[in-house]
DNA sequence: AAAGAGTCCAACCGCGACCAG
DNA sequence: CCTGGTCGCGGTTGGACTCTT
């Protein structure tokens, strides 16, 4: 593997929460040099942080136009739909939610939505088994429906390595799909409408 | 009021991808 | 093509905060 050893192993590199002063310095340096060459930025800032850490701080906190605070219902809905479509590809999902970071969405998913989904699944499987009784295979359970969507995605990409089920890093690019339609940042309403449509296709 | 449990979120870690020399 | 350096991603952790008993 390409030298991970260089990444963040500088033993003296400071870890832990960022101070306001560090934020300020980092922001200044990035303003001058731009948000790239993180190792250089880290060095120039003289913060004794590794580049990776600087990048993360910038991406998740210092970047302009970052929306903080509650995720709206509309955004939540969008996350759910995008997750259904893309799996755990948080950066891709975040890319469709202006002002939101992948970390934020990932956290939100892990703390809110995954629970919601589980509850929903439980509920619907209870309903199903209550309603169904005899012929189990005609109707798709919601989970299976999700699987189908994943499969649809997979069909479009070459098989890759291990099939660990959860679509981490699958090469079907939701981006490709989105890029067909847009070049700029996404308009939430438009996106929701598109996803409504997308539901219709299934 | 205090303790324990649960939740949230910033930050870290490990890995694969990409790119330049 | 190969190698080393760097970036970006998703998973995980740990501490601060909030809620419940």
CSV table of C-alpha atoms (C1' of nucleotides) in Angstrom, one decimal:
chain,number,residue,atom,x,y,z
A,1,UNK,CA,0.0,0.0,0.0
A,2,UNK,CA,1.2,3.5,-0.7
A,3,UNK,CA,2.9,4.7,2.3
A,4,UNK,CA,0.3,5.1,4.9
A,5,UNK,CA,3.3,5.7,7.1
A,6,UNK,CA,3.5,9.2,5.9
A,7,UNK,CA,0.0,10.0,6.5
A,8,UNK,CA,-0.6,10.8,10.1
A,9,UNK,CA,1.9,9.0,12.0
A,10,UNK,CA,4.0,12.0,13.0
A,11,UNK,CA,4.2,11.1,16.6
A,12,UNK,CA,4.3,14.6,17.9
A,13,UNK,CA,1.4,15.6,15.8
A,14,UNK,CA,-1.3,17.0,18.0
A,15,UNK,CA,-4.7,15.3,18.1
A,16,UNK,CA,-7.9,16.1,19.6
A,17,UNK,CA,-10.3,19.0,19.5
A,18,UNK,CA,-9.5,22.1,17.5
A,19,UNK,CA,-9.3,25.4,19.2
A,20,UNK,CA,-10.7,28.6,17.8
A,21,UNK,CA,-7.2,29.9,17.3
A,22,UNK,CA,-6.2,26.8,15.3
A,23,UNK,CA,-9.3,27.2,13.2
A,24,UNK,CA,-8.4,30.8,12.4
A,25,UNK,CA,-4.9,30.0,11.4
A,26,UNK,CA,-6.0,27.1,9.2
A,27,UNK,CA,-8.6,29.2,7.5
A,28,UNK,CA,-6.1,31.9,6.8
A,29,UNK,CA,-3.6,29.5,5.3
A,30,UNK,CA,-6.3,27.9,3.2
A,31,UNK,CA,-7.4,31.3,2.0
A,32,UNK,CA,-3.9,31.9,0.7
A,33,UNK,CA,-3.1,28.5,-0.7
A,34,UNK,CA,-6.5,27.0,-1.4
A,35,UNK,CA,-7.9,23.8,0.0
A,36,UNK,CA,-5.3,21.4,-1.5
A,37,UNK,CA,-1.8,20.1,-0.7
A,38,UNK,CA,-2.9,19.4,2.8
A,39,UNK,CA,0.5,18.3,4.0
A,40,UNK,CA,1.9,21.7,2.9
A,41,UNK,CA,-1.0,23.5,4.5
A,42,UNK,CA,-0.4,21.7,7.7
A,43,UNK,CA,3.3,22.6,7.6
A,44,UNK,CA,2.6,26.2,6.7
A,45,UNK,CA,0.1,26.6,9.4
A,46,UNK,CA,2.6,25.4,11.9
A,47,UNK,CA,-0.1,23.8,13.9
A,48,UNK,CA,1.6,20.6,14.5
A,49,UNK,CA,-1.4,18.8,13.0
A,50,UNK,CA,-1.2,16.3,10.2
A,51,UNK,CA,-2.6,17.2,6.8
A,52,UNK,CA,-5.3,14.8,7.1
A,53,UNK,CA,-6.5,16.3,10.3
A,54,UNK,CA,-6.5,19.8,8.6
A,55,UNK,CA,-8.4,18.6,5.7
A,56,UNK,CA,-11.1,17.0,7.9
A,57,UNK,CA,-11.4,20.1,9.9
A,58,UNK,CA,-11.8,22.2,6.8
A,59,UNK,CA,-14.3,19.9,5.1
A,60,UNK,CA,-16.5,19.4,8.2
A,61,UNK,CA,-16.3,22.7,9.9
A,62,UNK,CA,-14.5,25.6,8.3
A,63,UNK,CA,-15.6,25.4,4.7
A,64,UNK,CA,-17.8,28.3,3.6
A,65,UNK,CA,-21.5,27.7,3.2
A,66,UNK,CA,-21.7,24.9,5.7
A,67,UNK,CA,-25.1,24.5,7.1
A,68,UNK,CA,-25.2,23.7,10.7
A,69,UNK,CA,-28.0,22.5,12.8
A,70,UNK,CA,-31.1,20.5,12.3
A,71,UNK,CA,-31.7,18.5,9.2
A,72,UNK,CA,-35.0,19.5,7.7
A,73,UNK,CA,-37.7,17.0,6.9
A,74,UNK,CA,-37.1,17.6,3.3
A,75,UNK,CA,-33.4,16.9,3.7
A,76,UNK,CA,-34.1,13.8,5.7
A,77,UNK,CA,-36.4,12.5,3.1
A,78,UNK,CA,-33.7,13.2,0.5
A,79,UNK,CA,-31.1,11.4,2.5
A,80,UNK,CA,-33.4,8.3,2.9
A,81,UNK,CA,-34.0,8.2,-0.8
A,82,UNK,CA,-30.4,8.8,-1.8
A,83,UNK,CA,-29.3,6.2,0.6
A,84,UNK,CA,-31.7,3.7,-0.9
A,85,UNK,CA,-30.2,4.5,-4.2
A,86,UNK,CA,-26.5,4.8,-3.4
A,87,UNK,CA,-26.0,2.9,-0.1
A,88,UNK,CA,-23.4,4.2,2.3
A,89,UNK,CA,-21.8,6.5,-0.1
A,90,UNK,CA,-21.9,9.5,2.2
A,91,UNK,CA,-19.8,11.8,0.2
A,92,UNK,CA,-22.0,11.3,-2.8
A,93,UNK,CA,-25.1,11.8,-0.8
A,94,UNK,CA,-23.6,14.9,0.8
A,95,UNK,CA,-22.8,16.2,-2.6
A,96,UNK,CA,-26.5,16.4,-3.3
A,97,UNK,CA,-27.3,18.3,-0.1
A,98,UNK,CA,-25.8,21.7,-0.3
A,99,UNK,CA,-24.1,22.8,2.8
A,100,UNK,CA,-24.1,19.4,4.4
A,101,UNK,CA,-21.0,17.3,5.0
A,102,UNK,CA,-20.5,13.6,4.5
A,103,UNK,CA,-19.6,13.2,8.2
A,104,UNK,CA,-22.7,15.0,9.3
A,105,UNK,CA,-24.9,12.9,7.1
A,106,UNK,CA,-23.2,9.7,8.2
A,107,UNK,CA,-23.6,10.7,11.8
A,108,UNK,CA,-27.3,11.6,11.2
A,109,UNK,CA,-27.9,8.3,9.5
A,110,UNK,CA,-26.2,6.3,12.3
A,111,UNK,CA,-28.0,8.0,15.1
A,112,UNK,CA,-31.4,8.7,13.6
A,113,UNK,CA,-32.2,7.1,10.4
A,114,UNK,CA,-30.8,3.7,10.8
A,115,UNK,CA,-33.0,3.3,13.8
A,116,UNK,CA,-36.0,4.7,12.0
A,117,UNK,CA,-35.4,2.3,9.2
A,118,UNK,CA,-35.2,-0.7,11.5
A,119,UNK,CA,-38.4,0.3,13.2
A,120,UNK,CA,-40.0,0.7,9.8
A,121,UNK,CA,-38.8,-2.7,8.7
A,122,UNK,CA,-40.1,-4.3,11.8
A,123,UNK,CA,-43.4,-2.6,11.4
A,124,UNK,CA,-43.8,-3.5,7.8
A,125,UNK,CA,-42.7,-7.1,8.3
A,126,UNK,CA,-45.2,-7.4,11.1
A,127,UNK,CA,-47.9,-6.0,8.9
A,128,UNK,CA,-46.9,-8.3,6.1
A,129,UNK,CA,-46.9,-11.4,8.1
A,130,UNK,CA,-50.2,-10.4,9.5
A,131,UNK,CA,-51.7,-9.7,6.1
A,132,UNK,CA,-50.1,-12.5,4.3
A,133,UNK,CA,-50.4,-15.8,6.1
A,134,UNK,CA,-50.2,-18.2,3.2
A,135,UNK,CA,-48.4,-17.1,0.0
A,136,UNK,CA,-45.1,-15.6,1.0
A,137,UNK,CA,-43.3,-15.2,-2.3
A,138,UNK,CA,-45.6,-13.1,-4.4
A,139,UNK,CA,-45.0,-9.8,-2.7
A,140,UNK,CA,-41.7,-8.2,-2.1
A,141,UNK,CA,-40.8,-7.2,1.4
A,142,UNK,CA,-39.4,-3.8,1.7
A,143,UNK,CA,-35.9,-5.1,2.5
A,144,UNK,CA,-35.9,-7.2,-0.7
A,145,UNK,CA,-37.0,-4.2,-2.6
A,146,UNK,CA,-34.0,-2.4,-1.4
A,147,UNK,CA,-31.9,-5.3,-2.4
A,148,UNK,CA,-33.3,-5.1,-5.9
A,149,UNK,CA,-32.3,-1.5,-6.2
A,150,UNK,CA,-28.8,-2.4,-5.1
A,151,UNK,CA,-28.7,-5.1,-7.7
A,152,UNK,CA,-29.8,-2.8,-10.4
A,153,UNK,CA,-26.9,-0.6,-9.5
A,154,UNK,CA,-24.5,-3.5,-9.4
A,155,UNK,CA,-25.6,-4.6,-12.9
A,156,UNK,CA,-24.1,-1.5,-14.3
A,157,UNK,CA,-20.7,-2.0,-12.9
A,158,UNK,CA,-18.1,-4.8,-13.3
A,159,UNK,CA,-18.0,-7.2,-10.4
A,160,UNK,CA,-15.5,-6.2,-7.9
A,161,UNK,CA,-13.7,-8.1,-5.2
A,162,UNK,CA,-15.8,-9.4,-2.3
A,163,UNK,CA,-19.5,-9.1,-2.2
A,164,UNK,CA,-20.0,-7.9,1.3
A,165,UNK,CA,-23.6,-7.0,0.8
A,166,UNK,CA,-23.7,-3.5,2.0
A,167,UNK,CA,-22.8,-1.5,-1.1
A,168,UNK,CA,-19.7,0.2,0.1
A,169,UNK,CA,-17.7,1.5,-2.7
A,170,UNK,CA,-19.6,-0.2,-5.4
A,171,UNK,CA,-18.6,1.2,-8.7
A,172,UNK,CA,-22.0,2.0,-9.9
A,173,UNK,CA,-21.8,5.7,-9.9
A,174,UNK,CA,-24.8,7.5,-8.7
A,175,UNK,CA,-22.7,10.4,-9.9
A,176,UNK,CA,-23.0,9.2,-13.4
A,177,UNK,CA,-26.7,9.2,-13.0
A,178,UNK,CA,-26.8,12.6,-11.5
A,179,UNK,CA,-24.3,14.0,-13.9
A,180,UNK,CA,-26.7,13.3,-16.7
A,181,UNK,CA,-29.0,15.9,-15.3
A,182,UNK,CA,-27.0,18.6,-13.7
A,183,UNK,CA,-23.8,20.3,-13.6
A,184,UNK,CA,-24.2,22.6,-10.6
A,185,UNK,CA,-25.1,22.0,-7.0
A,186,UNK,CA,-28.5,20.4,-6.6
A,187,UNK,CA,-31.7,22.1,-6.0
A,188,UNK,CA,-33.5,20.4,-3.2
A,189,UNK,CA,-36.9,20.6,-4.6
A,190,UNK,CA,-35.9,19.5,-8.0
A,191,UNK,CA,-34.1,16.6,-6.5
A,192,UNK,CA,-37.0,15.5,-4.5
A,193,UNK,CA,-39.2,15.6,-7.5
A,194,UNK,CA,-36.7,13.6,-9.4
A,195,UNK,CA,-36.6,11.0,-6.7
A,196,UNK,CA,-40.3,10.8,-6.5
A,197,UNK,CA,-40.2,10.0,-10.2
A,198,UNK,CA,-37.4,7.5,-9.5
A,199,UNK,CA,-39.7,5.8,-7.0
A,200,UNK,CA,-42.3,5.5,-9.8
A,201,UNK,CA,-39.9,3.5,-12.0
A,202,UNK,CA,-39.5,0.7,-9.5
B,1,DA,C1',-29.3,16.1,43.5
B,2,DA,C1',-26.7,12.3,41.8
B,3,DA,C1',-25.8,8.4,39.1
B,4,DG,C1',-26.3,5.7,35.2
B,5,DA,C1',-27.9,5.2,30.5
B,6,DG,C1',-28.4,6.9,26.1
B,7,DT,C1',-27.4,10.1,22.3
B,8,DC,C1',-24.7,13.0,19.5
B,9,DC,C1',-20.9,14.5,16.9
B,10,DA,C1',-16.0,15.8,16.2
B,11,DA,C1',-12.1,13.6,15.3
B,12,DC,C1',-9.3,9.6,14.3
B,13,DC,C1',-8.0,5.3,11.8
B,14,DG,C1',-7.3,2.2,8.0
B,15,DC,C1',-7.6,1.4,3.4
B,16,DG,C1',-8.0,2.0,-1.6
B,17,DA,C1',-7.6,5.2,-5.4
B,18,DC,C1',-5.2,8.5,-7.9
B,19,DC,C1',-1.2,10.9,-9.7
B,20,DA,C1',3.4,12.4,-10.7
B,21,DG,C1',8.0,11.2,-11.4
C,1,DC,C1',5.1,-0.2,-15.7
C,2,DC,C1',6.5,0.8,-10.9
C,3,DT,C1',6.9,3.3,-6.7
C,4,DG,C1',6.1,6.6,-3.3
C,5,DG,C1',3.3,10.5,-1.9
C,6,DT,C1',-1.1,12.3,-1.2
C,7,DC,C1',-6.0,12.5,-1.1
C,8,DG,C1',-10.6,11.1,0.0
C,9,DC,C1',-13.7,7.9,1.8
C,10,DG,C1',-16.4,5.0,5.1
C,11,DG,C1',-16.1,2.9,9.6
C,12,DT,C1',-15.2,3.6,14.4
C,13,DT,C1',-14.3,5.8,18.8
C,14,DG,C1',-14.5,8.5,22.8
C,15,DG,C1',-15.9,12.3,25.3
C,16,DA,C1',-19.4,15.8,26.1
C,17,DC,C1',-24.0,16.5,26.7
C,18,DT,C1',-28.9,15.2,27.8
C,19,DC,C1',-32.3,12.4,29.6
C,20,DT,C1',-34.2,9.2,32.9
C,21,DT,C1',-34.6,7.0,37.2
